Coordinates of C-alpha atoms in Angstrom, one line a residue:
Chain I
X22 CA 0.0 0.0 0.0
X23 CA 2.9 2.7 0.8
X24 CA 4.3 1.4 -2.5
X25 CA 1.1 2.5 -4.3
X26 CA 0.6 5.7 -2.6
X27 CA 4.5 6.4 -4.1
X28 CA 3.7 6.2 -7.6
X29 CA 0.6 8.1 -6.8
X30 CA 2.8 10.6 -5.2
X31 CA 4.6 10.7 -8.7
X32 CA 1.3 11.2 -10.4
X33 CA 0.5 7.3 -11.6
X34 CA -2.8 7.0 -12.2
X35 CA -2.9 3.4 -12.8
X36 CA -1.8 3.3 -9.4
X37 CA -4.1 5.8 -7.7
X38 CA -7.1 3.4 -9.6
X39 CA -5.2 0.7 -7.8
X40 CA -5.1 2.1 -4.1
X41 CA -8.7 3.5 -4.8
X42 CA -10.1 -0.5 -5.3
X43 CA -8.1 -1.8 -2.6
X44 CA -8.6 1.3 0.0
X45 CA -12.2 2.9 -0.9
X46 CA -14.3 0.2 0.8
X47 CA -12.6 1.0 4.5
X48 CA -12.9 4.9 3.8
X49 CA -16.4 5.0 2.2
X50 CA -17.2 2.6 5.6
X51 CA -15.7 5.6 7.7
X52 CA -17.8 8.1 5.9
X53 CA -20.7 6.3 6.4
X54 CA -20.5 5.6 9.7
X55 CA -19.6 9.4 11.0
X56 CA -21.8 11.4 8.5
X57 CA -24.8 8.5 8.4
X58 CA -26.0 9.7 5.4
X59 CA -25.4 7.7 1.7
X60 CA -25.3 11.0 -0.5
X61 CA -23.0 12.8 2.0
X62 CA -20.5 9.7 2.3
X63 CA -20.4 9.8 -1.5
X64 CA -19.9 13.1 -1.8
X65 CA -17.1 13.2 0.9
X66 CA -15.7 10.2 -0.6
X67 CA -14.3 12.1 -3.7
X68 CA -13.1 14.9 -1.9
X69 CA -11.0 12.5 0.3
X70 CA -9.5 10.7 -2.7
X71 CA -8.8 14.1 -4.5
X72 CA -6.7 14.9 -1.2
X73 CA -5.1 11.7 -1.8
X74 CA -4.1 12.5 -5.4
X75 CA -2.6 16.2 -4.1
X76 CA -1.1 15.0 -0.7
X77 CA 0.4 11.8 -1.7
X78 CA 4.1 13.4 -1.8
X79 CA 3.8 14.1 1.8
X80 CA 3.2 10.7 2.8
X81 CA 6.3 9.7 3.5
X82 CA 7.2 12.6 5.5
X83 CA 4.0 11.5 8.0
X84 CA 3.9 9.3 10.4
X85 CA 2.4 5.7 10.6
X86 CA 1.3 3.3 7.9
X87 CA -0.3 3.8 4.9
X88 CA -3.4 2.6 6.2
X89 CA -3.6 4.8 9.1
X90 CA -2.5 8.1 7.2
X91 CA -5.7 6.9 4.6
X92 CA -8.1 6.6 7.4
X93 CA -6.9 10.0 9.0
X94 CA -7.7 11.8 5.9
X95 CA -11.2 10.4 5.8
X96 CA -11.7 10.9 9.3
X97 CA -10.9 14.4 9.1
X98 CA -12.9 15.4 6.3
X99 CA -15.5 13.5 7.6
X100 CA -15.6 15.3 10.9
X101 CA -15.0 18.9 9.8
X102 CA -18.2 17.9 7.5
X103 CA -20.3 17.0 10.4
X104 CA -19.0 19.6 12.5
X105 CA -19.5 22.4 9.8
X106 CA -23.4 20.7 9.7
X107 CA -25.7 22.1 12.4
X108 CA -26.8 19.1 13.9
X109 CA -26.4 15.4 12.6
X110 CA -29.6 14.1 12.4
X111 CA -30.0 10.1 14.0
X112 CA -31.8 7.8 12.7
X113 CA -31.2 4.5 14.4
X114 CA -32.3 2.3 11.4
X115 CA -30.1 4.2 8.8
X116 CA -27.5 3.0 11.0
X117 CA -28.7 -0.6 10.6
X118 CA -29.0 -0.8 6.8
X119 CA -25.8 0.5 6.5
X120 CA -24.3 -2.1 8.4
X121 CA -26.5 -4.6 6.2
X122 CA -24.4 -3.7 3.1
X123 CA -21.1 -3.9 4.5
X124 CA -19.0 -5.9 2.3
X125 CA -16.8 -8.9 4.2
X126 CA -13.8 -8.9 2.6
X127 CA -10.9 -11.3 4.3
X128 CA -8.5 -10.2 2.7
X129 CA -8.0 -6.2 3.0
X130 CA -9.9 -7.5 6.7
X131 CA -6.6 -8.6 7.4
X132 CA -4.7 -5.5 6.3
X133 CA -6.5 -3.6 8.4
X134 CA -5.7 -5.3 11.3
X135 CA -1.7 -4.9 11.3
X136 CA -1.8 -1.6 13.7
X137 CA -1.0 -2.1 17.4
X138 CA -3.0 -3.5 19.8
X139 CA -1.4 -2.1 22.8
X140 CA -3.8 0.9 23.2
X141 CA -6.1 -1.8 24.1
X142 CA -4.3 -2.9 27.2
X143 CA -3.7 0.9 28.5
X144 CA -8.2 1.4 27.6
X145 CA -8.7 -1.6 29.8
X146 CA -7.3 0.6 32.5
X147 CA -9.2 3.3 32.8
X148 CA -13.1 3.4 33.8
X149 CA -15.1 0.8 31.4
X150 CA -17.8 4.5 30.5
X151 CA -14.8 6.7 29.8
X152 CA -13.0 4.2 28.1
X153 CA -15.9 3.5 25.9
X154 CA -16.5 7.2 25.3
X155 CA -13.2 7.5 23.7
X156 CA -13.8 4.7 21.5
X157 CA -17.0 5.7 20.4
X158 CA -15.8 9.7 20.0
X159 CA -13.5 8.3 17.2
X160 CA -15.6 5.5 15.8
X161 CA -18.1 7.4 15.2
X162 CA -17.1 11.0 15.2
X163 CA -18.8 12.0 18.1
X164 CA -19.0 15.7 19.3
X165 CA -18.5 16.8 22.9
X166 CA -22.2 17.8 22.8
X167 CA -23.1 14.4 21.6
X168 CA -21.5 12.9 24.2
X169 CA -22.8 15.3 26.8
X170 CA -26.6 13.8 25.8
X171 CA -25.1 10.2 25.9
X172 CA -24.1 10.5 29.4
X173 CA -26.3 13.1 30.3
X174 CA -23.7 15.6 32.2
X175 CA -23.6 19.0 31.8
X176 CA -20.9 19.6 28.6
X177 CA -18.3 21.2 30.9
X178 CA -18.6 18.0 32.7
X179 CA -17.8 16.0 29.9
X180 CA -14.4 17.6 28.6
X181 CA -13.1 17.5 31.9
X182 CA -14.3 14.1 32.7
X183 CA -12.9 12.9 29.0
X184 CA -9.6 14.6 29.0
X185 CA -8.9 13.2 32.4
X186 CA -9.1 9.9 30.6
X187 CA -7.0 11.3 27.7
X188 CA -3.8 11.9 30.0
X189 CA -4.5 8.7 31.9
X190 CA -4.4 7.0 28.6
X191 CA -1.2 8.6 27.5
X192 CA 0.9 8.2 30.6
X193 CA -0.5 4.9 30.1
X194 CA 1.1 4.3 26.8
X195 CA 4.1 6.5 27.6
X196 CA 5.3 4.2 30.4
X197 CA 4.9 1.3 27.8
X198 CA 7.6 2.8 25.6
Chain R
X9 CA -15.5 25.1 28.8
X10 CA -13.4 23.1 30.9
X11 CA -11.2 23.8 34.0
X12 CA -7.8 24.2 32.5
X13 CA -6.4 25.3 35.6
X14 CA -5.4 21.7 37.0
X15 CA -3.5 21.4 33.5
X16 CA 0.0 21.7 32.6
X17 CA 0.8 23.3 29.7
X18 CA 2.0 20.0 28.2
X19 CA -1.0 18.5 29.2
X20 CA -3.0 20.5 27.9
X21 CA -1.3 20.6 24.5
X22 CA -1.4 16.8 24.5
X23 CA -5.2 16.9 25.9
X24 CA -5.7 19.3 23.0
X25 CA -4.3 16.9 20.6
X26 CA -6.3 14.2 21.5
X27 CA -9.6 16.0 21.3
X28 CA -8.7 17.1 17.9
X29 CA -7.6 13.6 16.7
X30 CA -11.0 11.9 18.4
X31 CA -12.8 15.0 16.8
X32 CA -15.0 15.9 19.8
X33 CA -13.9 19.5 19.4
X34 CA -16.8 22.1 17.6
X35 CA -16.0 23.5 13.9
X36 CA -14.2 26.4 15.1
X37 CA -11.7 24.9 17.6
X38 CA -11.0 22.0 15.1
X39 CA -10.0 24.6 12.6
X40 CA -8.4 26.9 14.8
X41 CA -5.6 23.6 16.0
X42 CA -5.4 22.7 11.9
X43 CA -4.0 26.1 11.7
X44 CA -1.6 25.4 14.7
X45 CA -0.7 22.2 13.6
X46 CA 0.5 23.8 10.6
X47 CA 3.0 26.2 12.0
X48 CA 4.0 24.2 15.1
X49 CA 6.0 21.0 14.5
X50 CA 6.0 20.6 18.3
X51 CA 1.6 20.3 18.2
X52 CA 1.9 19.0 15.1
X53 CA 4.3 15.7 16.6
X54 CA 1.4 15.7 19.4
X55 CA -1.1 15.0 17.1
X56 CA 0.5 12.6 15.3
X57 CA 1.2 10.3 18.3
X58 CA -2.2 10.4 19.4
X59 CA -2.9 9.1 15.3
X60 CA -0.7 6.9 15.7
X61 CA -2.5 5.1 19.2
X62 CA -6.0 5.8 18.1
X63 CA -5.6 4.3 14.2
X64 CA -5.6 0.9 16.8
X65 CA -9.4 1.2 16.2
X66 CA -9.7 1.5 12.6
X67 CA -10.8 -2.0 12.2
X68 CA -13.8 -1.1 13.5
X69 CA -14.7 0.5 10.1
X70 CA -16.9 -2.3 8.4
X71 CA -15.8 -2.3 4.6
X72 CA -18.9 -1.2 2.2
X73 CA -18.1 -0.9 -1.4
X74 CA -19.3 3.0 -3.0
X75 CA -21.0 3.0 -5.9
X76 CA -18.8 2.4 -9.6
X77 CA -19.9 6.4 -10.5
X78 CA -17.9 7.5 -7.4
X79 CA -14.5 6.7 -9.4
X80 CA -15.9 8.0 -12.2
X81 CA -16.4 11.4 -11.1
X82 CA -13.1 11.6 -9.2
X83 CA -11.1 10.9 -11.9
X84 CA -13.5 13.3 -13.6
X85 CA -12.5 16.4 -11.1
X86 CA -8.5 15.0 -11.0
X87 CA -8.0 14.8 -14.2
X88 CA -11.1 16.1 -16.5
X89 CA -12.9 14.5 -19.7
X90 CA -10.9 12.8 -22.3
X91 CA -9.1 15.1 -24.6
X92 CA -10.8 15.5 -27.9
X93 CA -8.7 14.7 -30.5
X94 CA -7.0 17.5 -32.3
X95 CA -5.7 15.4 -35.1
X96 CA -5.8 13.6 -38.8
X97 CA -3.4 10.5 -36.7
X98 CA -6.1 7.9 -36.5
X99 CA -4.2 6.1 -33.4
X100 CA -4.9 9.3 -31.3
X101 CA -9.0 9.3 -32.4
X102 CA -9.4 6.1 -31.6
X103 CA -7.5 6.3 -28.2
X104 CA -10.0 9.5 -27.4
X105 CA -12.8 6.9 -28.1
X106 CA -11.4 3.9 -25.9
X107 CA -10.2 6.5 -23.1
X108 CA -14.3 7.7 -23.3
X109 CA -15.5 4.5 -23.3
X110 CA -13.2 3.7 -20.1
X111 CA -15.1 6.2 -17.7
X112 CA -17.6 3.5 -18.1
X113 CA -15.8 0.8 -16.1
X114 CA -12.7 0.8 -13.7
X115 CA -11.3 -2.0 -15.1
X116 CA -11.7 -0.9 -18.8
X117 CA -10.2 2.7 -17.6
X118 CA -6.8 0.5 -17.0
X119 CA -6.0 0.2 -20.6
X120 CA -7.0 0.5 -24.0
X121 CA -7.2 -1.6 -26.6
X122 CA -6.1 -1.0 -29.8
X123 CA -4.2 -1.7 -33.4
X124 CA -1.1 0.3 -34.4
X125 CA -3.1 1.2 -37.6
X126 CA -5.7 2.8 -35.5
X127 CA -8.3 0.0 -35.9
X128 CA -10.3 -1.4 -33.2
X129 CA -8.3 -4.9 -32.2
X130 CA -10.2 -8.1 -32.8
X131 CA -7.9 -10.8 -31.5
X132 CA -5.6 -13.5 -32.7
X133 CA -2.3 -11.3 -33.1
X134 CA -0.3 -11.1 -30.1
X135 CA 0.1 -7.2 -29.7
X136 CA 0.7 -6.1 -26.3
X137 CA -0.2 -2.7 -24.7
X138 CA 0.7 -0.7 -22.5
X139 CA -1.2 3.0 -21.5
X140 CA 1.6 5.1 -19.9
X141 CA -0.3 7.4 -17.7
X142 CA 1.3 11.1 -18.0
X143 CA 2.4 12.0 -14.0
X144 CA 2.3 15.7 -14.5
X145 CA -0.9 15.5 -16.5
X146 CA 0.6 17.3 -19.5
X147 CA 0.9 14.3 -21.6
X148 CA 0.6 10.7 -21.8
X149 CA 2.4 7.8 -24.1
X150 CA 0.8 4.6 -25.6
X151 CA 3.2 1.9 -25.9
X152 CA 2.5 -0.9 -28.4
X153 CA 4.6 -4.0 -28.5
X154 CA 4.4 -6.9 -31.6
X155 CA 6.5 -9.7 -30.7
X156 CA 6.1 -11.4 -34.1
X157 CA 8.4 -8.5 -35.5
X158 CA 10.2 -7.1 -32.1
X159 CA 8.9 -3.5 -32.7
X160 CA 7.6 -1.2 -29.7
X161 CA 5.9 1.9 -30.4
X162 CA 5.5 4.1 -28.2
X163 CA 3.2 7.2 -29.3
X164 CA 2.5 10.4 -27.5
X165 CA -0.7 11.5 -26.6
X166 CA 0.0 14.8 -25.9
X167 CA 3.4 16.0 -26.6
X168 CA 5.3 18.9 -24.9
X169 CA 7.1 19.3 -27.6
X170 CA 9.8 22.3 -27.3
X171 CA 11.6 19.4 -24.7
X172 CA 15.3 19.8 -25.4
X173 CA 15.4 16.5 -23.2
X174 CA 15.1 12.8 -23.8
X175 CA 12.6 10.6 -23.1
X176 CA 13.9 7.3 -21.7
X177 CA 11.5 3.7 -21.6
X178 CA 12.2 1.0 -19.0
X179 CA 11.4 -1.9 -18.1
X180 CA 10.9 -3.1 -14.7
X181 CA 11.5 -6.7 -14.1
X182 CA 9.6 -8.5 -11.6
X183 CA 12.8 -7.8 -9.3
X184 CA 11.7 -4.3 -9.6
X185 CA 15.4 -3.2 -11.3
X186 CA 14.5 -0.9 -13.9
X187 CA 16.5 -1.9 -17.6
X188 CA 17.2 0.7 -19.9
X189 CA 14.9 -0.1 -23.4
X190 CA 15.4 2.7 -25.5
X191 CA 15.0 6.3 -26.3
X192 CA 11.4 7.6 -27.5
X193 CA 12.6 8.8 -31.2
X194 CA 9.8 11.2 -31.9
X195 CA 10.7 11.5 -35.4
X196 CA 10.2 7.8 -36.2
X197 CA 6.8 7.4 -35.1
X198 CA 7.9 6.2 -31.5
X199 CA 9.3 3.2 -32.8
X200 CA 12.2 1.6 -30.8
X201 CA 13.4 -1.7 -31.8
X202 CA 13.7 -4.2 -28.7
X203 CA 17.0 -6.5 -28.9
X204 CA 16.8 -10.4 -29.1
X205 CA 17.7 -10.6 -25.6
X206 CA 15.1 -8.1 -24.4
X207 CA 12.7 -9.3 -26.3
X208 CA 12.9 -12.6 -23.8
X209 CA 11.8 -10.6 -21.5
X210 CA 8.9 -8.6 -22.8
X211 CA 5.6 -10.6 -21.3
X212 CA 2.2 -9.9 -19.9
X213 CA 2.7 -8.4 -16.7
X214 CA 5.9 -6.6 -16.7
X215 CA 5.6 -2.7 -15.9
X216 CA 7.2 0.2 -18.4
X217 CA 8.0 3.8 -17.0
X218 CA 9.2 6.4 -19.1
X219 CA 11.4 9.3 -17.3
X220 CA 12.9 12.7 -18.7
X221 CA 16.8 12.1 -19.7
X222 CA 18.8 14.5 -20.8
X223 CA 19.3 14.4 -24.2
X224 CA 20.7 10.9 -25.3
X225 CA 19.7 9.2 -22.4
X226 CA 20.6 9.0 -19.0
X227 CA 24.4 8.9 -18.2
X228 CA 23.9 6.1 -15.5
X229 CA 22.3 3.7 -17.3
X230 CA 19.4 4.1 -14.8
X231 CA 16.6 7.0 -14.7
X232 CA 18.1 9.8 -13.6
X233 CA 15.0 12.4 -14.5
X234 CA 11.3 12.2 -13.1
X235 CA 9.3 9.4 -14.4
X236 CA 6.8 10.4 -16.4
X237 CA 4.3 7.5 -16.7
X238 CA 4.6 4.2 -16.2
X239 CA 2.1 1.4 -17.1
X240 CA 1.8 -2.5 -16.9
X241 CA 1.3 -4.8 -20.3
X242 CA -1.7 -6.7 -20.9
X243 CA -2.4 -9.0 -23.7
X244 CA -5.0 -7.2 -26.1

């Protein structure tokens, strides 16, 4: 996959249809799942790849795997999207026939699965509701005032109760080198 | 919103980072650290760890295939609609036509499919083809190869011509070592005749790449310049 994203850095095109088939499953299923909406994941979905064409040359200067730097640019998008929008709107069975349609595929499955597990060790640690309201903050692109309804605290509440978590978590993974 | 006082600064940089990277922050904040990140490496290193740890939960992105007309339309925005043909050379009409025809299907978009003569290719003789897609977008090559007679063509599609500089083909092996073909001789129609011992090694499969030399080719024997398109050969 970094291989690809070089030539794609060097403006290959057959290579930039290449990483497109093997990587636009994962980031249309990250658009889905932060912006809910078909149309809007479609739509985002361009403007992700069309940062991938013009930012391909600093890949190598980022950090991480290919895989990671892909899903970053989704997520980003994605996010500022939803964040620019005045309120998502949720619609629990959306949610489900998205989920219908995903596409099992064992073998990029298994490419996405390389990263390191050791996060999961230092989130066992803290509080199992903190813990999962990190999780589900990047999953699905939650907002502080999302979050705020979910656990029904007052939104001052919330940052201070998540960002305690946040330095846990990274003295946590500090002390593991 | 928070009570930053119990903070250090680091902390609160590294909390900061995190917030952005989970993206629980509103539009504004978001926007205002994107700026930050981009003029301080320090923040910028920050968020990059907390990448880093959080990508650990990127499987949890089910895979759901988008639509074919998503490609389409990218590669619409990238790169714009076929160039008309601008020319009597019947090889560059009919490359118009396939390129067109291409949008249709990702697969088809790969290559194209045609006869040196310009026809439309019905099988039977062995002609392989490559489509060297142009890197800078200012032009792109068509490589033809007949290994009944040895002879690769390689034909510009759009030609910047006032180039006081070469243009170099290689091959890449499956080793990935790129060998030195030949130079593009524009004046000849793009022909360059492949020696006996190359020839061996001309197949289905095998990737081209054309980079800029200077003039007579690059003094190393490998590419020296920017490559300029590159493409893998399929049997027609």
């Amino acid at each position: 996959m970094a291989g690809l994203i070089s030539r794609v850095a060097l403006g290959d095109r057959l290579a930039f249809a290449r990483l497109y088939t093997h990587t636009s499953p994962k980031l249309f299923g990250v658009c889905l799942r932060i912006l809910r909406d078909r149309t809007d994941a479609e739509e985002a979905l361009q403007e992700i790849y069309i940062r991938v064409w013009q930012r391909a040359k600093s890949f190598g200067r980022a950090a991480g795997t290919a895989n990671s730097w892909l899903v970053t640019i989704a997520r980003n998008h994605a996010i500022d999207l939803i964040r620019a929008r005045k309120r998502p709107t949720e619609d629990i069975d959306d949610r489900t026939d998205i989920a219908d349609e995903s596409v099992p595929n064992p073998e990029t499955a298994m490419a996405w699965k390389d990263e390191g597990r050791r996060i999961d060790e230092c989130m066992g640690r803290l509080p199992s509701a903190q813990s999962r309201a990190v999780k589900q903050a990047y999953v699905e692109g939650l907002s502080y005032v999302e979050l705020a309804e979910l656990f029904s605290v007052p939104l001052s509440t919330i940052r201070m109760w998540l960002r305690r978590g946040l330095l846990k978590l990274r003295e946590c993974m500090e002390s593991h080198g | 919103m928070a009570d930053e006082s119990e903070l250090r600064p680091g902390e609160m940089d590294d909390a900061l980072a995190a917030e952005y990277v989970l993206g629980v922050l509103p539009h504004d904040e978001r926007a205002l650290i994107e700026k930050r990140i981009g003029s301080d490496a320090a923040f910028a290193a920050r968020v990059a760890t907390w990448q880093a740890h959080f990508s650990a939960f990127d499987p949890d992105y089910a895979e759901v295939s988008p639509p074919a007309a998503v490609f389409d339309r990218i590669e619409r925005r990238l790169f714009g609609a076929p160039a008309p043909a601008r020319t009597a050379f019947s090889l560059w009409g009919s490359l118009a036509f396939w390129r067109g025809l291409a949008a249709a299907s990702l697969a088809a978009s790969l290559f194209i499919f045609f006869r040196p003569d310009g026809a439309i290719f019905q099988s039977q003789a062995p002609v392989l083809v490559a489509e060297l897609a142009a890197t800078t977008g200012h032009m792109g090559l068509v490589a033809s190869y007949d290994p009944a007679d040895g002879e690769m063509r390689i034909v510009p599609i759009a030609a910047a011509s006032d180039n006081p500089k070469s243009l170099e083909v290689w091959l890449i092996a499956e080793d990935g070592r790129p060998q030195s073909i030949g130079l593009v001789d524009t004046a000849d129609k793009g022909l360059i005749r492949i020696s006996d011992p190359m020839r061996q090694r001309i197949h289905q499969g095998v990737s081209f790449a054309v980079s800029l030399e200077p003039q007579g080719g690059s003094p190393t024997g490998q590419p020296t310049g920017p490559v300029l398109a590159s493409g893998t050969l399929r049997s027609l």
